[in-house]
Amino acid sequence: SQQGEEDPQALSIQEGENATMNCSYKTSINNLQWYRQNSGRGLVHLILIRSNEREKHSGRLRVTLDTSKKSSSLLITASRAADTASYFCATTYNNNDMRFGAGTRLTVKP
Amino acid sequence: EAQVTQNPRYLITVTGKKLTVTCSQNMNHEYMSWYRQDPGLGLRQIYYSMNVEVTDKGDVPEGYKVSRKEKRNFPLILESPSPNQTSLYFCASGPGLAVLYTGELFFGEGSRLTVL
C-alpha cells in the first residue's frame, strides 16, 4: 500500500500546549493533505501542501513537508480541548487517487 | 447546504443478505469514493469513480460492487455480506480531477455496518 503512516498513534497533551503529528510515506507524491475526524464522524479537510512547497499555515495549523525524507508534520499551536480528534494524512501520487494513513488520536485535556 | 448523504447510518444484517448503502452528493462533483475504516487500519479505499459510468477499484474492492449511473449517486453494494465486512463506511466526493490538486474531499457522516 502507498498510504502514509502517522506517528505517534496517540498523543495526549494539556490545553495550551502545542501538538505535533508526523506522517511518513514511501513514494513520490503530488501533494499531501491533513484531515481531522471527530469521533465516529466524517473527515474534514484541514490543509493541503503541494510537493513543491515546504511549509503552509492556516490559523493555528502549520504543516511542513520534507520530500527528501518523505515526511510531513502537522503542528497545532495553543491547543484547545475542542482540538481533540483523530488526524489523518492523505497522499496523492502518480496523479492518481488518495491514500489515507491510520491516523493520530489527539487528546487535549482541559 | 452542500453535503454528502449516506443511508443507512446504522445497519445490522446477517451473512449473505444483500444490502446497499446509498450515497448522494449535491455539489455536482465528478469524483466520488467509498472507504472503510477499521481500528488501527485507518481509511482504506474500496472503489472510486472519476465520473458517470467510470469506476475503478481501490485497495480493498473484494466483496463490494458500485455503480455510477448518475453524477450525484454512488451506491455501495454488498452482494453477500460476510462478518469481515463489519466496518464503518464513508462516502466522499470532490470536484473531479481537481480533487487531486485542491485536495478537498467532502465526507459523509458514515454508515456503521455489522454483519452477524
mmCIF file of C-alpha atoms in Angstrom:
data_model
loop_
_atom_site.group_PDB
_atom_site.id
_atom_site.type_symbol
_atom_site.label_atom_id
_atom_site.label_comp_id
_atom_site.label_asym_id
_atom_site.label_seq_id
_atom_site.Cartn_x
_atom_site.Cartn_y
_atom_site.Cartn_z
ATOM 1 C CA SER A 1 0.000 0.000 0.000
ATOM 2 C CA GLN A 2 1.158 3.523 -0.715
ATOM 3 C CA GLN A 3 -0.591 5.118 2.207
ATOM 4 C CA GLY A 4 1.114 7.422 4.652
ATOM 5 C CA GLU A 5 1.842 6.428 8.203
ATOM 6 C CA GLU A 6 1.189 8.783 11.086
ATOM 7 C CA ASP A 7 3.253 8.983 14.217
ATOM 8 C CA PRO A 8 2.505 8.843 17.076
ATOM 9 C CA GLN A 9 -0.603 6.688 17.090
ATOM 10 C CA ALA A 10 -1.863 8.579 20.122
ATOM 11 C CA LEU A 11 -0.923 11.876 21.751
ATOM 12 C CA SER A 12 -2.194 13.396 24.983
ATOM 13 C CA ILE A 13 -1.395 16.984 25.966
ATOM 14 C CA GLN A 14 -2.664 19.787 28.164
ATOM 15 C CA GLU A 15 -4.697 22.659 26.821
ATOM 16 C CA GLY A 16 -2.424 25.461 25.643
ATOM 17 C CA GLU A 17 0.416 23.162 24.650
ATOM 18 C CA ASN A 18 1.460 22.539 21.067
ATOM 19 C CA ALA A 19 0.720 19.236 19.366
ATOM 20 C CA THR A 20 2.935 17.799 16.652
ATOM 21 C CA MET A 21 1.993 14.859 14.480
ATOM 22 C CA ASN A 22 4.110 13.302 11.763
ATOM 23 C CA CYS A 23 3.365 11.487 8.547
ATOM 24 C CA SER A 24 5.786 9.400 6.502
ATOM 25 C CA TYR A 25 5.227 7.972 3.050
ATOM 26 C CA LYS A 26 7.104 5.762 0.641
ATOM 27 C CA THR A 27 6.877 7.073 -2.919
ATOM 28 C CA SER A 28 6.997 10.450 -4.617
ATOM 29 C CA ILE A 29 3.767 12.344 -4.164
ATOM 30 C CA ASN A 30 1.843 15.095 -5.920
ATOM 31 C CA ASN A 31 0.522 16.551 -2.697
ATOM 32 C CA LEU A 32 -0.194 15.723 0.908
ATOM 33 C CA GLN A 33 -3.194 16.702 2.939
ATOM 34 C CA TRP A 34 -4.266 16.587 6.546
ATOM 35 C CA TYR A 35 -7.788 15.748 7.656
ATOM 36 C CA ARG A 36 -9.492 15.786 11.016
ATOM 37 C CA GLN A 37 -12.105 13.340 12.309
ATOM 38 C CA ASN A 38 -14.188 13.815 15.401
ATOM 39 C CA SER A 39 -15.143 10.519 16.987
ATOM 40 C CA GLY A 40 -17.197 8.424 14.578
ATOM 41 C CA ARG A 41 -17.881 11.352 12.246
ATOM 42 C CA GLY A 42 -16.830 12.099 8.686
ATOM 43 C CA LEU A 43 -13.411 13.524 7.907
ATOM 44 C CA VAL A 44 -12.948 17.246 7.424
ATOM 45 C CA HIS A 45 -10.223 18.671 5.210
ATOM 46 C CA LEU A 46 -7.722 20.889 7.047
ATOM 47 C CA ILE A 47 -4.883 21.805 4.737
ATOM 48 C CA LEU A 48 -3.073 20.722 1.584
ATOM 49 C CA ILE A 49 0.611 21.109 0.796
ATOM 50 C CA ARG A 50 1.957 20.513 -2.694
ATOM 51 C CA SER A 51 5.128 18.599 -3.406
ATOM 52 C CA ASN A 52 6.980 21.801 -4.357
ATOM 53 C CA GLU A 53 6.035 23.563 -1.114
ATOM 54 C CA ARG A 54 7.850 23.284 2.194
ATOM 55 C CA GLU A 55 5.555 24.962 4.663
ATOM 56 C CA LYS A 56 1.974 26.212 4.911
ATOM 57 C CA HIS A 57 -0.038 27.888 7.602
ATOM 58 C CA SER A 58 -3.734 28.048 8.326
ATOM 59 C CA GLY A 59 -4.772 29.694 11.572
ATOM 60 C CA ARG A 60 -3.212 27.637 14.391
ATOM 61 C CA LEU A 61 -2.112 24.938 11.965
ATOM 62 C CA ARG A 62 1.340 24.691 10.480
ATOM 63 C CA VAL A 63 2.247 21.976 8.010
ATOM 64 C CA THR A 64 5.733 21.191 6.762
ATOM 65 C CA LEU A 65 6.819 18.865 4.007
ATOM 66 C CA ASP A 66 10.268 17.354 3.532
ATOM 67 C CA THR A 67 10.273 15.448 0.253
ATOM 68 C CA SER A 68 13.842 14.271 0.750
ATOM 69 C CA LYS A 69 12.777 12.471 3.919
ATOM 70 C CA LYS A 70 9.317 11.672 2.558
ATOM 71 C CA SER A 71 7.709 13.101 5.636
ATOM 72 C CA SER A 72 5.318 15.798 6.769
ATOM 73 C CA SER A 73 4.382 17.253 10.123
ATOM 74 C CA LEU A 74 1.255 18.931 11.396
ATOM 75 C CA LEU A 75 1.670 21.372 14.265
ATOM 76 C CA ILE A 76 -1.328 22.646 16.185
ATOM 77 C CA THR A 77 -0.357 25.590 18.357
ATOM 78 C CA ALA A 78 -2.049 26.634 21.593
ATOM 79 C CA SER A 79 -4.246 23.552 21.569
ATOM 80 C CA ARG A 80 -7.789 23.565 22.902
ATOM 81 C CA ALA A 81 -9.991 20.808 24.253
ATOM 82 C CA ALA A 82 -12.031 21.140 21.047
ATOM 83 C CA ASP A 83 -8.981 20.014 19.053
ATOM 84 C CA THR A 84 -9.451 16.528 20.490
ATOM 85 C CA ALA A 85 -9.900 14.329 17.406
ATOM 86 C CA SER A 86 -8.084 11.963 15.105
ATOM 87 C CA TYR A 87 -5.843 13.458 12.451
ATOM 88 C CA PHE A 88 -5.046 11.752 9.175
ATOM 89 C CA CYS A 89 -2.593 12.471 6.425
ATOM 90 C CA ALA A 90 -3.542 11.622 2.863
ATOM 91 C CA THR A 91 -1.106 11.329 -0.010
ATOM 92 C CA THR A 92 -1.766 11.671 -3.710
ATOM 93 C CA TYR A 93 0.710 10.086 -6.087
ATOM 94 C CA ASN A 94 1.079 9.191 -9.755
ATOM 95 C CA ASN A 95 -1.685 11.721 -10.477
ATOM 96 C CA ASN A 96 -3.975 9.041 -9.236
ATOM 97 C CA ASP A 97 -6.027 8.672 -6.151
ATOM 98 C CA MET A 98 -5.565 9.491 -2.499
ATOM 99 C CA ARG A 99 -4.493 7.136 0.269
ATOM 100 C CA PHE A 100 -5.008 7.732 3.969
ATOM 101 C CA GLY A 101 -2.887 6.698 6.913
ATOM 102 C CA ALA A 102 -4.116 5.088 10.135
ATOM 103 C CA GLY A 103 -4.251 8.419 11.964
ATOM 104 C CA THR A 104 -3.059 10.013 15.195
ATOM 105 C CA ARG A 105 -5.501 10.204 18.051
ATOM 106 C CA LEU A 106 -5.043 13.552 19.820
ATOM 107 C CA THR A 107 -6.474 14.185 23.272
ATOM 108 C CA VAL A 108 -6.286 17.701 24.688
ATOM 109 C CA LYS A 109 -7.011 17.817 28.389
ATOM 110 C CA PRO A 110 -8.692 20.927 29.802
ATOM 111 C CA GLU B 1 -26.343 23.174 2.152
ATOM 112 C CA ALA B 2 -23.505 21.331 0.445
ATOM 113 C CA GLN B 3 -23.383 17.800 1.733
ATOM 114 C CA VAL B 4 -22.749 14.123 1.175
ATOM 115 C CA THR B 5 -25.583 11.970 2.472
ATOM 116 C CA GLN B 6 -25.259 8.306 3.308
ATOM 117 C CA ASN B 7 -28.002 5.859 4.229
ATOM 118 C CA PRO B 8 -28.450 3.930 6.356
ATOM 119 C CA ARG B 9 -26.296 5.356 9.130
ATOM 120 C CA TYR B 10 -26.526 2.142 11.131
ATOM 121 C CA LEU B 11 -27.335 -1.362 9.958
ATOM 122 C CA ILE B 12 -27.179 -4.820 11.463
ATOM 123 C CA THR B 13 -27.610 -7.642 8.992
ATOM 124 C CA VAL B 14 -26.858 -11.327 8.597
ATOM 125 C CA THR B 15 -24.355 -13.147 6.449
ATOM 126 C CA GLY B 16 -25.417 -13.454 2.840
ATOM 127 C CA LYS B 17 -28.254 -10.953 2.848
ATOM 128 C CA LYS B 18 -27.635 -8.451 0.057
ATOM 129 C CA LEU B 19 -27.557 -4.833 1.062
ATOM 130 C CA THR B 20 -26.957 -1.438 -0.489
ATOM 131 C CA VAL B 21 -25.551 1.659 1.168
ATOM 132 C CA THR B 22 -26.596 4.749 -0.716
ATOM 133 C CA CYS B 23 -24.510 7.885 -1.177
ATOM 134 C CA SER B 24 -25.698 11.130 -2.677
ATOM 135 C CA GLN B 25 -23.976 14.492 -3.076
ATOM 136 C CA ASN B 26 -25.498 17.823 -4.056
ATOM 137 C CA MET B 27 -22.315 19.621 -5.130
ATOM 138 C CA ASN B 28 -22.197 18.439 -8.758
ATOM 139 C CA HIS B 29 -18.890 16.676 -8.056
ATOM 140 C CA GLU B 30 -17.433 14.370 -10.672
ATOM 141 C CA TYR B 31 -15.336 12.382 -8.216
ATOM 142 C CA MET B 32 -16.821 10.023 -5.627
ATOM 143 C CA SER B 33 -15.244 7.341 -3.488
ATOM 144 C CA TRP B 34 -16.007 4.739 -0.833
ATOM 145 C CA TYR B 35 -13.774 3.974 2.157
ATOM 146 C CA ARG B 36 -13.967 1.599 5.054
ATOM 147 C CA GLN B 37 -12.465 2.446 8.400
ATOM 148 C CA ASP B 38 -11.275 -0.216 10.801
ATOM 149 C CA PRO B 39 -9.407 0.222 14.101
ATOM 150 C CA GLY B 40 -5.668 0.543 13.558
ATOM 151 C CA LEU B 41 -6.005 0.427 9.775
ATOM 152 C CA GLY B 42 -7.236 3.912 9.030
ATOM 153 C CA LEU B 43 -9.261 4.513 5.895
ATOM 154 C CA ARG B 44 -8.918 2.067 3.063
ATOM 155 C CA GLN B 45 -10.375 2.828 -0.310
ATOM 156 C CA ILE B 46 -12.888 0.361 -1.732
ATOM 157 C CA TYR B 47 -13.886 1.882 -5.066
ATOM 158 C CA TYR B 48 -13.809 5.295 -6.654
ATOM 159 C CA SER B 49 -15.383 6.983 -9.637
ATOM 160 C CA MET B 50 -13.991 9.822 -11.689
ATOM 161 C CA ASN B 51 -17.282 10.459 -13.488
ATOM 162 C CA VAL B 52 -20.546 8.892 -14.582
ATOM 163 C CA GLU B 53 -20.088 5.308 -15.779
ATOM 164 C CA VAL B 54 -16.386 5.369 -14.782
ATOM 165 C CA THR B 55 -15.431 3.323 -11.724
ATOM 166 C CA ASP B 56 -12.153 1.847 -10.517
ATOM 167 C CA LYS B 57 -11.033 -0.478 -7.769
ATOM 168 C CA GLY B 58 -9.324 0.869 -4.710
ATOM 169 C CA ASP B 59 -7.240 -1.112 -2.251
ATOM 170 C CA VAL B 60 -9.927 -3.426 -0.886
ATOM 171 C CA PRO B 61 -12.625 -3.997 -3.539
ATOM 172 C CA GLU B 62 -13.273 -7.686 -2.854
ATOM 173 C CA GLY B 63 -16.849 -8.382 -1.846
ATOM 174 C CA TYR B 64 -18.153 -4.999 -2.991
ATOM 175 C CA LYS B 65 -19.751 -3.557 -6.106
ATOM 176 C CA VAL B 66 -20.517 0.006 -7.102
ATOM 177 C CA SER B 67 -22.310 1.789 -9.877
ATOM 178 C CA ARG B 68 -22.319 5.370 -11.132
ATOM 179 C CA LYS B 69 -25.331 5.876 -13.335
ATOM 180 C CA GLU B 70 -25.871 9.463 -12.252
ATOM 181 C CA LYS B 71 -23.390 12.077 -11.177
ATOM 182 C CA ARG B 72 -24.949 12.623 -7.761
ATOM 183 C CA ASN B 73 -25.285 8.977 -6.639
ATOM 184 C CA PHE B 74 -22.686 6.319 -5.916
ATOM 185 C CA PRO B 75 -24.212 3.313 -4.130
ATOM 186 C CA LEU B 76 -22.094 0.626 -2.477
ATOM 187 C CA ILE B 77 -23.454 -2.885 -2.880
ATOM 188 C CA LEU B 78 -22.594 -5.891 -0.752
ATOM 189 C CA GLU B 79 -23.971 -8.847 -2.701
ATOM 190 C CA SER B 80 -23.300 -11.431 0.010
ATOM 191 C CA PRO B 81 -22.058 -9.720 3.173
ATOM 192 C CA SER B 82 -19.704 -11.552 5.496
ATOM 193 C CA PRO B 83 -18.640 -10.764 9.081
ATOM 194 C CA ASN B 84 -15.270 -9.403 7.891
ATOM 195 C CA GLN B 85 -17.190 -6.600 6.193
ATOM 196 C CA THR B 86 -18.311 -5.303 9.561
ATOM 197 C CA SER B 87 -16.909 -1.792 9.498
ATOM 198 C CA LEU B 88 -17.548 1.932 9.381
ATOM 199 C CA TYR B 89 -18.065 3.059 5.793
ATOM 200 C CA PHE B 90 -17.561 6.538 4.401
ATOM 201 C CA CYS B 91 -18.547 8.036 1.090
ATOM 202 C CA ALA B 92 -16.668 11.083 -0.185
ATOM 203 C CA SER B 93 -16.882 13.401 -3.164
ATOM 204 C CA GLY B 94 -14.713 16.038 -4.814
ATOM 205 C CA PRO B 95 -14.649 18.275 -7.891
ATOM 206 C CA GLY B 96 -13.241 15.896 -10.488
ATOM 207 C CA LEU B 97 -9.573 15.761 -11.253
ATOM 208 C CA ALA B 98 -9.198 18.997 -9.348
ATOM 209 C CA VAL B 99 -9.584 16.964 -6.168
ATOM 210 C CA LEU B 100 -6.116 15.604 -6.747
ATOM 211 C CA TYR B 101 -4.726 19.135 -6.604
ATOM 212 C CA THR B 102 -7.070 21.009 -4.306
ATOM 213 C CA GLY B 103 -7.400 18.010 -2.062
ATOM 214 C CA GLU B 104 -10.721 18.880 -0.603
ATOM 215 C CA LEU B 105 -12.729 15.715 -0.313
ATOM 216 C CA PHE B 106 -16.139 16.091 1.296
ATOM 217 C CA PHE B 107 -17.156 13.191 3.504
ATOM 218 C CA GLY B 108 -20.491 11.795 4.545
ATOM 219 C CA GLU B 109 -21.202 11.076 8.196
ATOM 220 C CA GLY B 110 -20.534 7.383 7.865
ATOM 221 C CA SER B 111 -22.510 4.141 7.865
ATOM 222 C CA ARG B 112 -21.803 1.650 10.606
ATOM 223 C CA LEU B 113 -22.440 -1.846 9.325
ATOM 224 C CA THR B 114 -22.491 -5.010 11.422
ATOM 225 C CA VAL B 115 -22.705 -8.402 9.713
ATOM 226 C CA LEU B 116 -23.624 -11.267 12.014
#
